[in-house]
Amino acid sequence: QVQLAESGGGSVEPGGSLRLSCLVSRFTAKTYCMGWFRQAPGKQREGVATFDSAGRATYRDSVEGRFTVSKDNTENILYLEMNNLNPEDTAMYYCAADASEYCSFRRAYAGMDYRGKGTLVTVSS
């Protein structure tokens, strides 16, 4: 069965950087959408960034220019490079994937077929 495993979370000071990884196992769709979502304490889960099989990326406004989503097709790992982090980025980060052609950070996490368990990012001084 398809499995997604996130790693790379941790605690950083404001202005710091982290790189999240999502190892995607046994997912062989040629057309796909993969994405990062996050849920901050007391808030709804929201889409952060997506990456599709055509190499197109989308970002929510609050992370545009600071975060970069990419994929290593050889290792089947989805990355999220996060720079200039601020306390509002504190959240549990989840990756998700499915074989949909529609790929946008506006997609609902619950609508993705495959989802990981998350990795915690804390930004605090």
CSV table of C-alpha atoms in Angstrom, one decimal:
chain,number,residue,atom,x,y,z
A,1,GLN,CA,0.0,0.0,0.0
A,2,VAL,CA,1.0,3.6,-0.5
A,3,GLN,CA,2.8,5.2,2.4
A,4,LEU,CA,4.0,8.7,3.0
A,5,ALA,CA,6.5,9.5,5.8
A,6,GLU,CA,7.5,13.0,6.7
A,7,SER,CA,10.7,14.1,8.4
A,8,GLY,CA,12.8,17.2,9.0
A,9,GLY,CA,10.6,19.1,11.5
A,10,GLY,CA,12.1,20.7,14.5
A,11,SER,CA,12.5,23.9,16.5
A,12,VAL,CA,14.1,27.0,15.0
A,13,GLU,CA,14.3,30.7,15.8
A,14,PRO,CA,12.5,33.3,13.7
A,15,GLY,CA,14.4,33.9,10.5
A,16,GLY,CA,15.7,30.3,10.4
A,17,SER,CA,15.3,27.6,7.9
A,18,LEU,CA,14.2,24.0,7.7
A,19,ARG,CA,13.8,21.4,5.0
A,20,LEU,CA,11.0,18.9,5.2
A,21,SER,CA,11.1,15.6,3.4
A,22,CYS,CA,8.3,13.2,2.5
A,23,LEU,CA,9.3,9.8,1.4
A,24,VAL,CA,6.5,8.4,-0.9
A,25,SER,CA,6.5,4.6,-1.1
A,26,ARG,CA,4.6,2.4,-3.6
A,27,PHE,CA,3.0,5.3,-5.4
A,28,THR,CA,3.4,4.7,-9.1
A,29,ALA,CA,0.9,7.1,-10.8
A,30,LYS,CA,2.3,8.9,-13.8
A,31,THR,CA,-0.1,11.8,-13.3
A,32,TYR,CA,-0.1,13.0,-9.7
A,33,CYS,CA,-0.5,15.8,-7.3
A,34,MET,CA,1.6,16.0,-4.2
A,35,GLY,CA,1.4,18.6,-1.5
A,36,TRP,CA,2.2,20.0,1.9
A,37,PHE,CA,-0.5,21.0,4.3
A,38,ARG,CA,-0.2,22.3,7.9
A,39,GLN,CA,-2.3,22.7,11.0
A,40,ALA,CA,-1.5,25.2,13.6
A,41,PRO,CA,-2.8,24.8,17.2
A,42,GLY,CA,-6.5,25.9,17.3
A,43,LYS,CA,-6.7,26.5,13.5
A,44,GLN,CA,-8.0,24.6,10.5
A,45,ARG,CA,-5.6,22.6,8.3
A,46,GLU,CA,-4.6,24.5,5.3
A,47,GLY,CA,-2.7,23.9,2.1
A,48,VAL,CA,0.8,25.2,1.9
A,49,ALA,CA,2.2,24.2,-1.5
A,50,THR,CA,1.7,21.6,-4.2
A,51,PHE,CA,3.8,20.0,-6.9
A,52,ASP,CA,2.4,18.1,-9.8
A,53,SER,CA,3.7,15.6,-12.3
A,54,ALA,CA,4.3,18.4,-14.9
A,55,GLY,CA,6.6,20.1,-12.4
A,56,ARG,CA,4.2,22.9,-11.6
A,57,ALA,CA,4.1,24.3,-8.1
A,58,THR,CA,1.6,26.4,-6.3
A,59,TYR,CA,1.9,28.3,-3.0
A,60,ARG,CA,-0.4,30.0,-0.6
A,61,ASP,CA,0.3,33.7,-0.4
A,62,SER,CA,1.8,33.7,3.1
A,63,VAL,CA,4.7,31.4,2.1
A,64,GLU,CA,5.3,32.5,-1.5
A,65,GLY,CA,8.9,33.6,-1.9
A,66,ARG,CA,9.9,31.9,1.4
A,67,PHE,CA,9.0,28.2,0.7
A,68,THR,CA,10.0,26.1,-2.2
A,69,VAL,CA,8.4,22.7,-3.0
A,70,SER,CA,10.3,20.2,-5.1
A,71,LYS,CA,10.5,16.5,-5.8
A,72,ASP,CA,13.3,14.0,-6.3
A,73,ASN,CA,11.9,11.6,-8.9
A,74,THR,CA,14.7,9.1,-8.4
A,75,GLU,CA,14.2,8.7,-4.7
A,76,ASN,CA,10.5,9.6,-4.8
A,77,ILE,CA,10.9,12.2,-2.1
A,78,LEU,CA,8.8,15.4,-1.9
A,79,TYR,CA,10.6,18.3,-0.3
A,80,LEU,CA,9.6,21.6,1.3
A,81,GLU,CA,12.4,24.1,1.8
A,82,MET,CA,11.3,26.7,4.3
A,83,ASN,CA,13.3,29.9,4.7
A,84,ASN,CA,12.8,33.1,6.8
A,85,LEU,CA,10.5,31.2,9.1
A,86,ASN,CA,8.2,33.1,11.5
A,87,PRO,CA,6.1,32.1,14.5
A,88,GLU,CA,3.0,32.0,12.3
A,89,ASP,CA,4.6,29.0,10.5
A,90,THR,CA,4.5,26.9,13.6
A,91,ALA,CA,2.3,23.9,12.8
A,92,MET,CA,2.2,20.2,12.2
A,93,TYR,CA,3.1,19.7,8.6
A,94,TYR,CA,1.7,16.9,6.5
A,95,CYS,CA,2.3,15.7,3.0
A,96,ALA,CA,-0.3,14.1,0.8
A,97,ALA,CA,-0.6,12.7,-2.7
A,98,ASP,CA,-3.1,11.4,-5.2
A,99,ALA,CA,-3.5,10.8,-8.9
A,100,SER,CA,-5.5,13.9,-9.6
A,101,GLU,CA,-4.8,16.3,-12.5
A,102,TYR,CA,-6.1,19.2,-10.4
A,103,CYS,CA,-3.3,20.3,-8.1
A,104,SER,CA,-3.4,23.4,-6.0
A,105,PHE,CA,-2.7,24.4,-2.4
A,106,ARG,CA,-6.5,25.2,-2.3
A,107,ARG,CA,-7.3,21.5,-2.4
A,108,ALA,CA,-8.6,20.0,0.8
A,109,TYR,CA,-6.3,17.7,2.8
A,110,ALA,CA,-9.2,15.4,3.5
A,111,GLY,CA,-9.7,15.0,-0.3
A,112,MET,CA,-6.2,13.6,-0.9
A,113,ASP,CA,-6.1,9.8,-1.2
A,114,TYR,CA,-2.8,9.3,0.6
A,115,ARG,CA,-1.6,11.2,3.6
A,116,GLY,CA,1.3,11.1,6.0
A,117,LYS,CA,1.3,11.4,9.8
A,118,GLY,CA,3.0,14.7,10.0
A,119,THR,CA,6.1,16.4,11.3
A,120,LEU,CA,6.1,19.3,13.8
A,121,VAL,CA,7.7,22.6,13.0
A,122,THR,CA,8.1,25.1,15.9
A,123,VAL,CA,9.3,28.7,15.3
A,124,SER,CA,10.1,30.5,18.5
A,125,SER,CA,12.7,32.7,20.1
